[in-house]
Coordinates of C-alpha atoms and ligand atoms in Angstrom, one line a residue:
M37 CA -12.4 24.8 -16.0
C38 CA -15.8 25.5 -17.7
G39 CA -18.7 25.1 -15.4
I40 CA -22.4 24.1 -16.0
V41 CA -25.4 24.7 -13.8
G42 CA -29.0 24.0 -14.8
Y43 CA -32.3 24.2 -12.9
I44 CA -35.9 23.1 -13.6
G45 CA -38.7 23.5 -11.1
K46 CA -41.2 26.0 -9.7
R47 CA -38.7 28.6 -8.4
D48 CA -37.1 31.3 -10.4
A49 CA -34.0 29.9 -12.0
A50 CA -31.7 33.0 -12.0
P51 CA -30.8 33.2 -8.2
I52 CA -30.2 29.4 -8.0
L53 CA -28.0 29.5 -11.2
M54 CA -26.0 32.6 -10.1
E55 CA -25.3 31.0 -6.8
G56 CA -24.3 27.8 -8.6
L57 CA -21.9 29.8 -10.8
R58 CA -20.3 31.4 -7.8
R59 CA -19.7 27.9 -6.4
L60 CA -18.0 26.9 -9.7
E61 CA -15.8 30.0 -9.8
Y62 CA -12.9 28.1 -8.2
R63 CA -12.5 26.0 -11.3
G64 CA -11.1 29.0 -13.2
Y65 CA -12.9 30.8 -16.0
D66 CA -12.9 34.0 -18.1
S67 CA -16.5 34.7 -18.9
A68 CA -20.0 33.7 -17.7
G69 CA -23.6 33.6 -19.0
I70 CA -27.1 32.6 -18.2
A71 CA -30.3 31.8 -20.1
V72 CA -33.8 31.3 -18.7
A73 CA -37.1 30.4 -20.4
H74 CA -39.9 32.9 -19.8
M75 CA -43.4 32.8 -21.4
G76 CA -42.1 30.9 -24.4
E77 CA -39.1 33.2 -24.9
L78 CA -35.5 32.9 -24.1
R79 CA -33.9 35.5 -21.8
L80 CA -30.1 35.7 -22.1
A81 CA -27.2 37.5 -20.5
K82 CA -23.5 36.8 -20.9
C83 CA -20.3 38.7 -20.7
K84 CA -16.5 38.4 -20.4
G85 CA -15.2 38.6 -16.9
R86 CA -16.3 37.5 -13.4
V87 CA -19.7 36.2 -12.3
R88 CA -20.1 39.5 -10.4
E89 CA -19.9 41.4 -13.8
L90 CA -22.7 39.1 -15.1
E91 CA -24.7 39.8 -12.0
K92 CA -24.4 43.6 -12.6
R93 CA -25.6 43.1 -16.2
L94 CA -28.7 41.1 -15.3
P95 CA -31.9 43.0 -15.8
S96 CA -33.7 43.5 -12.4
R97 CA -36.6 41.3 -13.5
F98 CA -34.7 38.4 -14.9
K99 CA -37.5 35.9 -14.2
G100 CA -38.2 32.5 -15.6
A101 CA -37.5 28.8 -15.4
P102 CA -36.0 26.4 -16.4
G103 CA -32.6 27.9 -16.9
I104 CA -29.0 27.1 -17.6
A105 CA -25.8 29.0 -16.8
H106 CA -22.1 28.6 -17.6
T107 CA -18.6 29.8 -16.7
R108 CA -16.3 29.6 -19.8
W109 CA -12.6 29.0 -20.0
A110 CA -11.6 30.0 -23.5
T111 CA -10.3 27.3 -25.9
H112 CA -11.8 28.2 -29.3
G113 CA -12.0 32.0 -29.6
E114 CA -10.8 34.6 -27.1
P115 CA -12.7 35.5 -23.9
S116 CA -15.4 37.9 -25.0
D117 CA -19.0 38.7 -24.6
K118 CA -20.0 37.0 -27.9
N119 CA -17.9 33.9 -27.2
A120 CA -19.4 33.4 -23.7
H121 CA -22.0 30.7 -23.4
P122 CA -25.0 30.1 -23.7
H123 CA -25.0 30.0 -27.5
C124 CA -28.3 30.1 -29.3
D125 CA -29.8 29.1 -32.6
A126 CA -30.9 31.7 -35.2
T127 CA -34.3 32.0 -33.7
N128 CA -33.1 32.5 -30.2
R129 CA -35.2 29.6 -29.0
I130 CA -32.5 27.0 -28.1
A131 CA -29.7 27.8 -25.8
V132 CA -26.7 25.5 -25.2
I133 CA -23.9 25.5 -22.7
H134 CA -21.0 23.2 -23.4
N135 CA -17.7 22.0 -21.7
G136 CA -15.2 20.2 -23.8
I137 CA -14.1 20.5 -27.4
I138 CA -16.1 19.6 -30.6
E139 CA -13.4 18.2 -32.8
N140 CA -15.3 18.3 -36.1
A141 CA -16.7 21.8 -35.4
A142 CA -15.0 23.3 -38.5
A143 CA -16.7 20.8 -40.8
L144 CA -20.1 21.1 -39.1
R145 CA -19.8 24.9 -39.2
A146 CA -19.1 24.9 -42.9
R147 CA -22.1 22.7 -43.5
L148 CA -24.4 24.9 -41.5
E149 CA -23.1 28.0 -43.1
S150 CA -23.7 26.7 -46.6
A151 CA -27.2 26.0 -45.5
G152 CA -27.6 29.7 -44.6
V153 CA -26.8 29.7 -40.9
A154 CA -25.1 32.9 -39.6
F155 CA -22.7 32.3 -36.7
R156 CA -22.4 34.9 -34.0
S157 CA -19.2 33.6 -32.2
E158 CA -15.9 31.9 -32.9
T159 CA -16.6 29.0 -30.6
D160 CA -16.9 25.3 -31.5
S161 CA -19.8 25.2 -29.1
E162 CA -22.2 27.3 -31.2
V163 CA -22.5 24.6 -33.8
L164 CA -24.4 22.5 -31.2
A165 CA -27.2 25.1 -30.9
H166 CA -27.7 25.4 -34.7
L167 CA -27.3 21.6 -35.2
I168 CA -30.0 20.8 -32.5
A169 CA -32.3 23.5 -34.0
A170 CA -31.9 21.9 -37.5
M171 CA -32.9 18.4 -36.4
P172 CA -36.4 17.3 -37.5
E173 CA -37.1 15.3 -34.3
H174 CA -40.0 16.8 -32.4
S175 CA -38.8 16.2 -28.8
L176 CA -35.8 18.1 -27.5
D177 CA -34.0 15.0 -26.2
A178 CA -34.4 13.2 -29.5
A179 CA -33.1 16.3 -31.3
V180 CA -30.1 16.5 -29.0
R181 CA -29.3 12.8 -29.5
A182 CA -29.6 13.2 -33.3
A183 CA -27.3 16.2 -33.2
L184 CA -24.7 14.5 -31.0
R185 CA -24.6 11.5 -33.3
L186 CA -23.0 13.9 -35.8
V187 CA -20.5 15.3 -33.4
T188 CA -17.0 14.0 -32.6
G189 CA -15.3 15.3 -29.5
T190 CA -15.8 15.8 -25.8
Y191 CA -18.8 17.4 -24.1
G192 CA -20.7 17.9 -21.0
L193 CA -23.7 20.0 -22.0
A194 CA -27.1 21.3 -21.1
V195 CA -29.7 22.5 -23.5
L196 CA -32.8 24.6 -23.0
D197 CA -35.6 25.2 -25.5
A198 CA -37.8 28.2 -24.6
A199 CA -40.6 26.8 -26.7
R200 CA -40.5 23.4 -24.8
P201 CA -39.9 24.5 -21.2
E202 CA -41.1 21.3 -19.6
A203 CA -37.6 19.8 -19.7
I204 CA -33.9 20.5 -20.1
V205 CA -31.5 18.1 -21.7
A206 CA -28.0 17.2 -20.5
A207 CA -25.4 15.0 -22.1
R208 CA -22.0 13.7 -21.3
N209 CA -19.0 12.5 -23.3
G210 CA -15.7 12.9 -21.5
S211 CA -16.7 15.9 -19.5
P212 CA -18.6 15.4 -16.2
V213 CA -22.3 16.0 -15.7
V214 CA -24.2 15.3 -12.5
L215 CA -28.0 15.5 -12.0
G216 CA -29.2 16.7 -8.6
I217 CA -32.6 15.3 -7.4
G218 CA -34.7 17.7 -5.4
E219 CA -38.3 17.9 -4.2
R220 CA -40.2 18.4 -7.5
E221 CA -37.2 20.2 -8.9
M222 CA -34.0 19.0 -10.5
F223 CA -30.5 20.4 -11.0
V224 CA -27.8 19.8 -13.6
A225 CA -24.1 20.6 -12.9
S226 CA -20.6 19.9 -14.0
D227 CA -19.5 19.6 -10.4
P228 CA -21.5 18.7 -7.3
A229 CA -20.1 21.9 -5.7
A230 CA -22.9 23.8 -7.6
L231 CA -25.7 21.8 -6.2
V232 CA -24.8 20.7 -2.6
R233 CA -26.9 23.7 -1.3
H234 CA -30.0 22.1 -2.7
T235 CA -29.7 18.4 -2.6
R236 CA -27.3 15.6 -1.8
S237 CA -29.0 13.0 -3.9
V238 CA -27.2 12.8 -7.3
V239 CA -26.8 10.8 -10.4
Y240 CA -23.6 10.9 -12.5
L241 CA -24.1 10.6 -16.2
D242 CA -21.8 8.1 -18.1
D243 CA -20.1 8.8 -21.3
G244 CA -22.5 8.6 -24.2
E245 CA -25.6 9.2 -22.1
V246 CA -28.2 11.9 -22.7
A247 CA -30.7 12.8 -19.9
L248 CA -34.1 14.3 -20.2
V249 CA -34.6 16.3 -17.0
R250 CA -38.1 17.4 -15.9
A251 CA -39.0 19.0 -12.6
D252 CA -40.4 15.7 -11.3
G253 CA -37.7 13.3 -12.5
F254 CA -35.4 12.3 -15.3
E255 CA -34.8 9.6 -17.9
T256 CA -31.5 8.7 -19.4
A257 CA -30.7 7.0 -22.7
T258 CA -27.8 6.3 -25.0
L259 CA -27.3 8.4 -28.2
D260 CA -29.3 5.8 -30.1
G261 CA -32.2 6.3 -27.7
G262 CA -31.9 3.0 -25.8
P263 CA -32.9 3.6 -22.1
T264 CA -30.2 3.3 -19.4
A265 CA -30.7 2.6 -15.7
K266 CA -29.3 4.9 -13.1
T267 CA -29.1 4.6 -9.3
P268 CA -28.9 7.8 -7.3
S269 CA -26.0 8.2 -4.9
T270 CA -25.5 10.4 -1.9
I271 CA -22.9 13.1 -1.8
N272 CA -21.1 12.5 1.5
F273 CA -20.1 16.0 2.3
T274 CA -22.1 19.0 3.4
S275 CA -22.2 22.5 1.8
E276 CA -19.9 23.8 4.6
A277 CA -17.0 22.0 2.8
F278 CA -17.5 24.5 0.0
D279 CA -17.5 27.5 2.3
K280 CA -14.5 29.5 3.5
G281 CA -15.9 29.7 7.0
E282 CA -13.7 31.7 9.3
Y283 CA -10.8 31.8 6.7
A284 CA -10.0 34.6 4.3
H285 CA -9.1 32.1 1.6
F286 CA -9.8 28.5 0.6
M287 CA -6.1 27.9 0.2
R288 CA -5.5 28.8 3.9
K289 CA -8.6 26.7 5.0
E290 CA -7.3 23.7 3.0
I291 CA -3.8 24.0 4.5
A292 CA -5.4 24.0 7.9
E293 CA -7.6 21.0 7.0
Q294 CA -4.6 18.8 6.3
P295 CA -4.5 17.0 9.6
E296 CA -8.1 15.7 9.3
A297 CA -7.6 15.1 5.5
V298 CA -4.5 13.0 6.1
G299 CA -6.4 11.2 8.9
R300 CA -9.1 10.2 6.4
T301 CA -6.5 9.0 3.8
L302 CA -5.1 6.8 6.5
S303 CA -8.4 5.7 8.0
G304 CA -8.9 1.9 7.9
R305 CA -5.7 1.3 5.9
L306 CA -3.2 0.7 8.6
E307 CA -2.8 -3.0 9.7
P308 CA -0.7 -2.9 12.9
R309 CA -1.3 -6.7 13.3
F310 CA 1.0 -7.4 10.4
Q311 CA 2.9 -4.1 10.5
T312 CA 1.7 -3.3 7.0
T313 CA -1.0 -1.4 5.2
H314 CA -4.0 -2.6 3.3
L315 CA -5.5 -0.8 0.3
G316 CA -8.7 -2.7 -0.6
G317 CA -9.5 -0.5 -3.6
I318 CA -6.5 -1.5 -5.6
E319 CA -8.0 -5.0 -5.9
L320 CA -4.6 -6.7 -6.3
A321 CA -3.9 -9.9 -4.5
A322 CA -0.5 -10.4 -2.8
H323 CA 0.8 -12.6 -5.6
E324 CA -0.1 -10.0 -8.2
L325 CA 1.7 -7.3 -6.1
L326 CA 4.7 -9.6 -6.0
D327 CA 4.8 -9.9 -9.8
I328 CA 5.2 -6.1 -10.2
R329 CA 8.7 -5.3 -11.4
R330 CA 8.4 -1.5 -11.9
V331 CA 6.1 1.4 -11.0
K332 CA 5.3 4.3 -13.3
I333 CA 3.4 7.3 -11.8
L334 CA 1.6 9.7 -14.2
G335 CA 0.0 13.1 -13.3
C336 CA 0.2 16.8 -14.1
G337 CA 1.2 19.8 -12.0
S338 CA 1.2 19.2 -8.3
A339 CA -0.1 15.7 -8.8
Y340 CA 3.0 14.9 -10.8
I341 CA 5.2 16.3 -8.1
A342 CA 3.4 14.3 -5.4
G343 CA 4.1 11.3 -7.7
C344 CA 7.8 12.1 -7.6
I345 CA 7.7 11.9 -3.8
G346 CA 5.7 8.6 -4.1
A347 CA 8.2 7.2 -6.6
H348 CA 11.0 7.9 -4.3
L349 CA 9.1 6.2 -1.4
I350 CA 8.3 3.1 -3.5
E351 CA 11.9 2.7 -4.6
Q352 CA 13.2 3.1 -1.1
L353 CA 10.7 0.9 0.7
A354 CA 9.8 -1.7 -1.9
R355 CA 13.1 -1.6 -3.8
L356 CA 11.2 -1.5 -7.1
P357 CA 12.3 0.9 -9.8
A358 CA 9.7 3.7 -9.7
H359 CA 9.5 6.8 -11.7
A360 CA 7.0 9.7 -12.1
E361 CA 6.5 11.5 -15.4
P362 CA 4.2 14.3 -16.5
A363 CA 1.2 12.6 -18.1
S364 CA 1.2 15.1 -20.9
E365 CA 4.7 13.9 -22.0
F366 CA 4.0 10.2 -21.5
R367 CA 0.9 10.1 -23.6
Y368 CA 2.6 11.6 -26.7
R369 CA 5.8 9.6 -26.8
N370 CA 4.4 6.3 -27.8
P371 CA 5.4 4.8 -24.5
V372 CA 6.5 1.3 -24.0
I373 CA 3.9 -0.5 -21.9
E374 CA 5.1 -3.4 -19.8
R375 CA 3.0 -6.2 -18.4
D376 CA 4.8 -6.3 -15.1
T377 CA 4.8 -2.5 -14.6
L378 CA 2.1 -1.0 -12.3
Y379 CA 0.9 2.3 -13.7
L380 CA -0.6 4.9 -11.3
A381 CA -2.6 7.8 -12.5
V382 CA -2.6 10.6 -9.9
S383 CA -5.2 13.3 -10.1
Q384 CA -7.1 15.3 -7.5
S385 CA -10.0 16.1 -9.7
G386 CA -10.0 12.9 -11.7
E387 CA -10.7 15.0 -14.8
T388 CA -7.3 16.3 -16.0
F389 CA -7.4 15.6 -19.7
D390 CA -3.7 14.7 -20.2
T391 CA -3.8 12.3 -17.3
L392 CA -7.0 10.7 -18.6
A393 CA -5.4 10.4 -22.1
A394 CA -2.3 8.7 -20.5
V395 CA -4.6 6.2 -18.7
Q396 CA -6.4 5.4 -22.0
E397 CA -3.0 5.0 -23.7
V398 CA -1.9 2.5 -21.0
K399 CA -5.1 0.6 -21.2
R400 CA -5.2 0.5 -25.0
K401 CA -1.8 -1.1 -24.9
G402 CA -2.9 -3.7 -22.4
G403 CA -1.2 -2.1 -19.3
R404 CA -2.6 -2.2 -15.8
V405 CA -3.4 1.2 -14.3
L406 CA -4.7 2.3 -10.9
G407 CA -6.2 5.7 -10.1
I408 CA -5.0 7.8 -7.1
V409 CA -7.9 10.3 -7.1
N410 CA -9.7 12.6 -4.7
V411 CA -13.1 13.1 -6.5
V412 CA -15.2 10.0 -6.1
G413 CA -16.8 8.8 -9.3
S414 CA -14.7 11.2 -11.5
T415 CA -13.7 10.3 -15.0
I416 CA -10.2 9.0 -14.2
A417 CA -11.5 7.1 -11.2
R418 CA -14.0 5.4 -13.4
E419 CA -11.6 4.8 -16.3
C420 CA -9.2 3.1 -14.0
G421 CA -11.9 1.2 -12.2
R422 CA -9.8 0.6 -9.2
G423 CA -7.3 2.5 -7.1
I424 CA -7.0 4.6 -4.0
Y425 CA -9.4 7.4 -3.1
L426 CA -7.7 10.2 -1.1
H427 CA -10.9 11.2 0.9
A428 CA -9.3 14.6 1.4
G429 CA -12.7 16.3 1.0
P430 CA -13.4 19.0 -1.6
E431 CA -10.5 21.2 -2.6
I432 CA -11.7 24.5 -3.9
A433 CA -8.5 26.7 -4.1
V434 CA -7.1 26.4 -7.6
V435 CA -3.7 25.4 -6.2
S436 CA -3.4 22.1 -4.6
T437 CA -2.4 21.8 -0.9
K438 CA -4.2 19.2 1.1
T439 CA -4.6 16.8 -1.9
F440 CA -0.9 17.1 -2.6
T441 CA -0.2 16.0 1.0
C442 CA -2.8 13.3 0.9
T443 CA -1.5 11.9 -2.5
A444 CA 2.0 11.6 -1.0
V445 CA 0.4 9.8 2.0
A446 CA -1.6 7.5 -0.2
L447 CA 1.6 6.6 -2.2
A448 CA 3.4 6.0 1.2
L449 CA 0.6 3.5 2.1
L450 CA 1.1 1.8 -1.2
A451 CA 4.9 1.8 -0.8
I452 CA 4.6 0.1 2.5
Q453 CA 2.2 -2.5 1.2
L454 CA 4.5 -3.2 -1.7
G455 CA 7.5 -3.2 0.6
R456 CA 6.1 -5.5 3.2
I457 CA 5.5 -8.3 0.7
R458 CA 9.1 -7.9 -0.3
D459 CA 12.1 -7.0 1.9
L460 CA 10.7 -4.4 4.3
S461 CA 11.0 -5.9 7.8
T462 CA 8.2 -6.1 10.3
A463 CA 10.2 -3.7 12.5
D464 CA 10.4 -1.2 9.7
G465 CA 6.8 -1.7 8.8
G466 CA 5.8 -1.0 12.4
R467 CA 8.1 2.0 12.6
L468 CA 6.6 3.5 9.4
L469 CA 3.0 2.8 10.5
A470 CA 3.7 4.8 13.7
G471 CA 5.3 7.5 11.6
L472 CA 2.2 7.8 9.4
A473 CA -0.2 7.8 12.3
A474 CA 1.8 10.7 13.9
L475 CA 1.6 12.9 10.7
P476 CA -1.7 14.6 11.4
E477 CA -0.6 16.0 14.8
Q478 CA 2.8 17.0 13.4
I479 CA 1.2 18.9 10.5
D480 CA -1.1 20.6 13.0
G481 CA 1.9 21.7 14.9
I482 CA 3.5 23.3 11.8
V483 CA 0.4 25.1 10.8
A484 CA 0.1 26.5 14.3
R485 CA 3.4 28.2 13.8
E486 CA 2.1 30.3 10.9
P487 CA 3.3 33.7 12.3
E488 CA 6.9 32.4 12.0
I489 CA 6.3 31.6 8.4
A490 CA 4.6 34.9 7.7
R491 CA 7.9 36.6 8.9
L492 CA 9.9 34.3 6.6
A493 CA 7.7 35.5 3.7
E494 CA 9.0 39.0 4.3
Q495 CA 12.4 37.8 3.0
L496 CA 10.8 36.9 -0.3
V497 CA 8.1 39.4 -0.9
A498 CA 10.3 42.2 -2.4
C499 CA 12.3 39.8 -4.6
E500 CA 11.7 39.2 -8.3
H501 CA 13.3 35.8 -8.4
A502 CA 13.8 32.9 -6.0
Y503 CA 15.4 29.5 -6.1
F504 CA 14.3 26.4 -4.4
V505 CA 16.8 23.6 -4.1
G506 CA 16.9 20.1 -2.6
R507 CA 18.3 16.7 -3.4
S508 CA 16.6 13.4 -3.9
A509 CA 13.2 13.5 -2.2
G510 CA 14.0 17.0 -1.1
Y511 CA 14.2 18.0 -4.7
A512 CA 10.5 17.1 -5.2
V513 CA 9.7 19.3 -2.2
A514 CA 11.7 22.1 -3.7
M515 CA 9.7 21.7 -7.0
E516 CA 6.4 21.9 -5.2
G517 CA 7.5 24.9 -3.1
A518 CA 8.6 26.8 -6.3
L519 CA 5.4 25.8 -8.1
K520 CA 3.2 27.0 -5.3
L521 CA 5.0 30.3 -4.9
K522 CA 4.9 30.9 -8.7
E523 CA 1.2 30.0 -8.9
V524 CA -0.2 32.2 -6.1
S525 CA 2.3 35.1 -5.8
Y526 CA 3.5 35.4 -9.4
L527 CA 7.0 35.6 -8.1
H528 CA 9.5 33.9 -10.5
A529 CA 10.5 30.8 -8.6
E530 CA 12.6 28.0 -10.0
A531 CA 13.5 24.6 -8.5
Y532 CA 16.8 22.9 -9.0
S533 CA 18.4 19.8 -7.8
A534 CA 20.9 21.2 -5.4
A535 CA 23.8 19.5 -7.1
E536 CA 22.8 21.1 -10.4
L537 CA 23.3 24.6 -9.0
K538 CA 26.9 24.8 -10.1
H539 CA 26.1 23.6 -13.6
G540 CA 24.4 26.9 -14.4
P541 CA 22.0 28.5 -12.0
L542 CA 24.8 29.6 -9.7
A543 CA 25.5 32.3 -12.3
L544 CA 22.3 34.1 -11.1
I545 CA 22.8 33.9 -7.4
S546 CA 23.1 37.4 -6.0
P547 CA 22.0 39.3 -2.8
E548 CA 18.7 40.0 -4.6
T549 CA 17.9 36.3 -5.3
P550 CA 17.1 34.2 -2.2
T551 CA 17.3 30.4 -2.2
V552 CA 15.1 28.2 -0.2
V553 CA 17.1 25.1 0.7
V554 CA 15.1 22.0 1.6
I555 CA 17.2 19.8 4.0
P556 CA 15.7 16.5 5.1
R557 CA 17.6 14.4 7.6
D558 CA 18.9 11.9 5.0
D559 CA 22.2 10.7 3.9
L560 CA 22.7 13.9 1.8
Y561 CA 22.5 16.2 4.8
Q562 CA 26.2 17.2 4.6
K563 CA 26.0 17.8 0.9
N564 CA 23.1 20.2 1.4
I565 CA 25.2 22.1 4.0
S566 CA 27.9 22.4 1.3
T567 CA 25.2 23.8 -1.1
I568 CA 24.4 26.5 1.5
A569 CA 28.1 27.4 1.7
E570 CA 28.2 27.7 -2.2
I571 CA 25.2 30.0 -2.2
R572 CA 26.4 32.2 0.6
A573 CA 29.9 32.5 -0.9
R574 CA 28.1 34.3 -3.8
R575 CA 26.2 36.5 -1.2
G576 CA 22.9 34.8 -1.9
P577 CA 20.4 34.9 1.0
V578 CA 19.5 31.4 2.2
V579 CA 16.2 30.3 3.8
A580 CA 16.7 26.8 5.2
V581 CA 13.7 24.5 5.8
T582 CA 14.9 21.6 7.9
H583 CA 14.7 20.0 11.3
A584 CA 15.3 21.5 14.8
G585 CA 18.8 21.7 16.0
E586 CA 22.0 23.5 15.3
M587 CA 22.6 24.4 11.6
P588 CA 26.3 23.7 11.0
A589 CA 26.3 26.5 8.4
P590 CA 25.0 30.1 8.9
V591 CA 21.7 30.9 7.1
D592 CA 19.7 34.0 6.8
A593 CA 16.4 32.4 8.1
M594 CA 15.3 29.0 9.0
F595 CA 12.1 27.1 9.7
D596 CA 12.3 23.7 11.3
V597 CA 9.7 20.9 11.1
P598 CA 9.4 18.1 13.7
A599 CA 11.4 14.9 13.3
S600 CA 9.2 12.2 11.7
E601 CA 10.3 8.9 10.3
P602 CA 12.9 10.1 7.8
E603 CA 10.9 8.6 4.9
F604 CA 8.1 11.1 5.6
D605 CA 10.3 14.1 5.9
P606 CA 9.2 15.4 2.4
I607 CA 5.6 15.4 3.5
L608 CA 6.3 17.6 6.5
L609 CA 8.9 19.8 4.8
N610 CA 6.3 20.8 2.2
I611 CA 3.8 22.2 4.7
P612 CA 5.8 25.4 5.6
L613 CA 6.4 26.0 1.9
Q614 CA 2.6 26.0 1.3
L615 CA 2.2 28.7 4.0
L616 CA 5.2 30.6 2.7
A617 CA 3.6 30.8 -0.8
Y618 CA 0.3 31.8 0.8
H619 CA 1.9 34.6 2.9
V620 CA 4.0 36.0 0.0
A621 CA 0.8 36.1 -2.1
L622 CA -1.1 37.7 0.8
K623 CA 1.5 40.5 1.2
K624 CA 1.4 41.1 -2.5
G625 CA -2.4 41.3 -2.6
C626 CA -2.8 38.5 -5.1
D627 CA -6.1 36.7 -6.0
I628 CA -4.9 33.7 -4.0
D629 CA -7.8 31.3 -4.6
K630 CA -8.0 32.1 -8.3
P631 CA -4.6 32.9 -9.7
R632 CA -4.6 34.5 -13.1
N633 CA -4.7 32.2 -16.1
L634 CA -5.0 29.0 -14.0
A635 CA -7.8 26.5 -13.7
K636 CA -8.5 24.0 -11.0
S637 CA -8.9 21.1 -13.4
V638 CA -7.6 21.3 -16.9
T639 CA -10.1 19.4 -18.9
V640 CA -8.6 20.3 -22.3
E641 CA -5.4 19.5 -23.9
Ligands
LIG218 C1 -4.1 22.2 -12.7 C2 -4.1 22.8 -11.3 C3 -3.0 22.2 -10.4 C4 -3.1 20.7 -10.4 C5 -3.1 20.1 -11.8 C6 -3.5 18.7 -11.9 O1 -2.9 22.7 -13.3 O2 -3.9 24.2 -11.3 O3 -3.1 22.7 -9.1 O4 -2.1 20.2 -9.7 O5 -4.1 20.8 -12.6 O6 -4.8 18.5 -11.4 P1 -5.4 17.1 -11.0 O7 -6.9 17.4 -10.7 O8 -5.2 16.2 -12.1 O9 -4.7 16.7 -9.7

């Protein structure tokens, strides 16, 4: 969602900040802005729309440093020029960029207005600029700390004072802030993507920390001013990971990266000696794993759906009741937390607000929760303290592809480990390990058949509606297939459990509404064949995604995936659906990497 970039050093800030904003575009936003300090004065430009609009509006001589810049995703106040960040105090000296939500903004605003402050926007963030300006403290960091002591809510923020250009100040509470350490220059960002071009040495702020950032270094403190100690860490990926390279879209690049990404998720976690898996990061001893009676998986969007595949695997392989639920629902229904349930929070970004809130609810009630997260050091990863990192590499496209697959693989690893200390035999363990190890090559083989899938996409591109159906684990694949198509191509796609078709949706089957039927090689194969017959009897076109071999029922189009261990069918069956969504969107000319109204990580409620 919102993005932050800051720079302090000898160079002109604007080119660095604009490049940083472009790198944050993938997160989703609706307006952008920049402020730099120049000869004691603040220079400011901001507007609704894309970063390229902002670029057009920048005066040709937009010189100065330090500087801060922002991409906004509207929460309080519509997307507009005036609501875009940075926000300034009345004297246009202090500029603030803010991610998160100030919960007591209305009260603070009323207080400032009664003291004569005139507001220029409808945002909650503007109160921060006026509040900081009103503080009597003479150093900027002390003023920011004093102001933040009056604030309740979440923030990642950066503050610039044109009259005191020797430092910028950053602070974090619930919304990520990372400092980048350069050669006599420093960077601030909400996401390492914005600074990997310049440095790989970074420091992540913790909640409640405020950083004073100078060109030659930084100091951190709590809101009360007590110094905190930080150790820099190294970002372990290069800036190429954030470039499209030879691909037209990040989504397509990330689909192609899946074999290596899955390889990294598996790396070091297979234990062929005992035909099991080993997940060191979960920090649970065998006897603790044995005490687990139930597994509950929480996540949002594709993370939730990957959780559905995982729940199915855990139930199958470990014979433990397992269930996935949208984190947003879970957190608000006063959930019953059980001592012998293992809670899993699934999140690519590790920043999704609802998932974080669900983790906090579990912890508050004494439950045990592990994170299944891609971004190392992210909020959910830290809040959980232990779990499984996906190691999928950065995912830039708003829609999730490689991290969906890697999440399902991570949950498969856990299912095997839980299974092998229960009733899963060594023979089955060995079979499943071999199945997992074969996945990267099989995925590669599917991606190589892209032209076939592009032809399939022609069946869908002219339609207004499409159904995706499946049963059991195949139903989760149908859900993800429909979600992906909806997200990137704006085609109305709905997923149903195949058996539910005749309880309603069948009324809408017609020659204009194709159905994608997901058919794993499981016990329900014959039932899925009957579903095809039901649809075709209503003259509905059928696209079957299944395995090679004769289809005992006629279909209009088919794509087959290689045979894997049947437990992993859902993982492979999903890959062609990713490419299907991509090609429908491509043919429709959609903004594939940045679908309208969507954000990569939803850090607000
Ligand atoms: C947003 C994204 C989805 C993603 C979901 C959860 O809705 O658009 O692609 O699946 O958030 O994100 P997370 O980072 O928690 O996996």
